[in-house]
Amino acid sequence: MKYLSLAALLALTGCAANQPTATAPPATVPPSTAPLTKPMTTIDNNTTDEQPQDHKLVIYQLMTRLFGNKTALNKPYGTIQENGSGKFNDITDQALLAIKKMGASHVWFTGVLEHATMTDYTKYGMPLDDADVVKGRAGSPYAIKDYYDVAPDLAVDVKNRMQEFEALVKRTHAHDLKVIIDFIPNHVARTYKSDARPAGVVDLGEQDDKTQAFKPSNNFYYLPGQRFVVPADYNPLGALKGPGEDGKFNENPAKATGNDVFSATPSVNDWFETIKLNYGVDYQNGRQSHFEPIPDTWTKMRDILVFWAKKDVDGFRCDMAEMVPVEFWAWVIPELKKVKPDLVFIGEAYDAKTYQMYIERGHFDYLYDKVGLYDGLRRLMRNEGTTQDITRVWSQESRGFSGHMLRFLENHDEQRIASPDFAGNARAAIPAMTVSATLGTGPVMLYFGQDVGEPAQASEGFSGEDGRTTIFDYWGVPQHQKWMNGGKFDGGRLSPEQRQLHDFYARLLTLTSQREAIRRGRFYELQDTYNLDPQYHQDRVYSYLRYTDTERLLIVVNFSPDQTYRPNLQLPEKVLERLGLAGNQLYTYTELLSQAPATSNLTVTLAPQSAYIFEIKAK
């Protein structure tokens, strides 16, 4: 897509008011003779001693079932015939080119593996699932039915569904994009049975001793003598009737439920549609571990990962990674990297106390930064928190390993920024996304539709109106469909405001992917530097430097939804020295998001919900 004019983008980011006055004195700087990435010799509370490394993946996440769907009927609880479904083939060269133009390096194709569904594919040899243990008409993509197969919903020719996926992988690589898919290690659908497994592969649970509640060699946990009971208040399709729906499901003995519920009667709020996999931890006996010999589940899951690695997948987003023992990851990730050394492993993680362990001992490349940066930025976007939340993340929670934390503002689990449940305004993302993308050297992620302000305003069926885009129902995503424009992927149906928002994301993520100071530069917070400026307002304004020996960037954002600030952002001597800038040489500032002309001072107007990235150069 073409970028907007400079004036339009300035209006979006607030930079239209960011024309410095002529009264501020010019600063002077000399060139540096020492590498700017050299560690400082004194302790400074505005930075850390983390040695920056380039981990700057730019991940575009798309829900495969929804991304290419052009149908706009959007009937609650609608069938695939009524509401449609995106296909692998809908992710065309044009789509991938548009994603690449947004600065992406990786695409996470969410929901690829075959999962339980209420759609009938029996004529293709796939058993029909019981609606009593399926969430939503389309089904949860995290209730895996066959680890060795892809979802039939995603294929034009169901018989050739794997070939269509393989073609998508090749197409993606042809655009210099890498492929990430989900790996769901903790649980599977209650109806799990692999029909597509390679010859000689023993299926999960096939050789289990079901008389034992726990046995190290079993793949599942059992409740001997008890039958599984469907939650009494579960209503799969509202007023409609689902396949096999009778309030019963034949599972005897009952298996433990995926969210560690060791009961034959899980509640409707549990992950009752899934069953927990056994990695050698006896949960009901003090969580005793039995890791020698290597548990059978470990080897089966390794083989599944190898299968997909050999399909030329480049990485795995590992669902609920902390619900699987770190010892498994410590073993399996090196095993996989023997097969494909450049594989990327991203862990969905929520316990900050275990982050370092899962990175160092578990060998994860990256972990979700959800309970830290995401939650803090969410509060700021809702005008509830302060910038101290950002400081706490880099200075305490992820200190020393921030380059391994994946930052994001939306994904398939979280509410849409533009929804009333979150910020109610897509512009609130401008300062927050700038921080997410540029605060550290780690990866950043964009969810499809985020860049056009998709508000998820609908009750899709199983997913009520909760500010999230459904992952359980067949649906068209209205604002994203405007960008998709019937398969042209040119934004042809977007409003001017949506075009501006999309162009902001494209500029930001392109800068993120290309600028060395963001990819591998050091970090220095400037909150203390400007704490005496009455126009700075530290609770809502946040600023920091990212720099190497050849590039210096100053990032400033204003989270306030309604206040404009006009601080003087001149850099004091100690900061100039850190940047290798001192003496009497003049330097200039160029605002990169708006591509505004260079200026020689930093008295700026920070519009509400705005972001600025200044490049500092010696004249």
Tab-separated table of C-alpha atoms in Angstrom, residues 85 110 304 429 498-499 508 566-567:
chain	number	residue	atom	x	y	z
A	85	SER	CA	-13.748	-19.669	6.159
A	110	THR	CA	-2.451	-19.478	13.877
A	304	ILE	CA	5.781	-34.337	16.066
A	429	ALA	CA	-2.022	2.265	20.330
A	498	GLN	CA	-7.860	3.752	8.911
A	499	ARG	CA	-5.353	4.432	6.128
A	508	LEU	CA	6.949	2.073	12.657
A	566	ARG	CA	5.565	21.217	25.172
A	567	PRO	CA	8.781	20.153	26.949
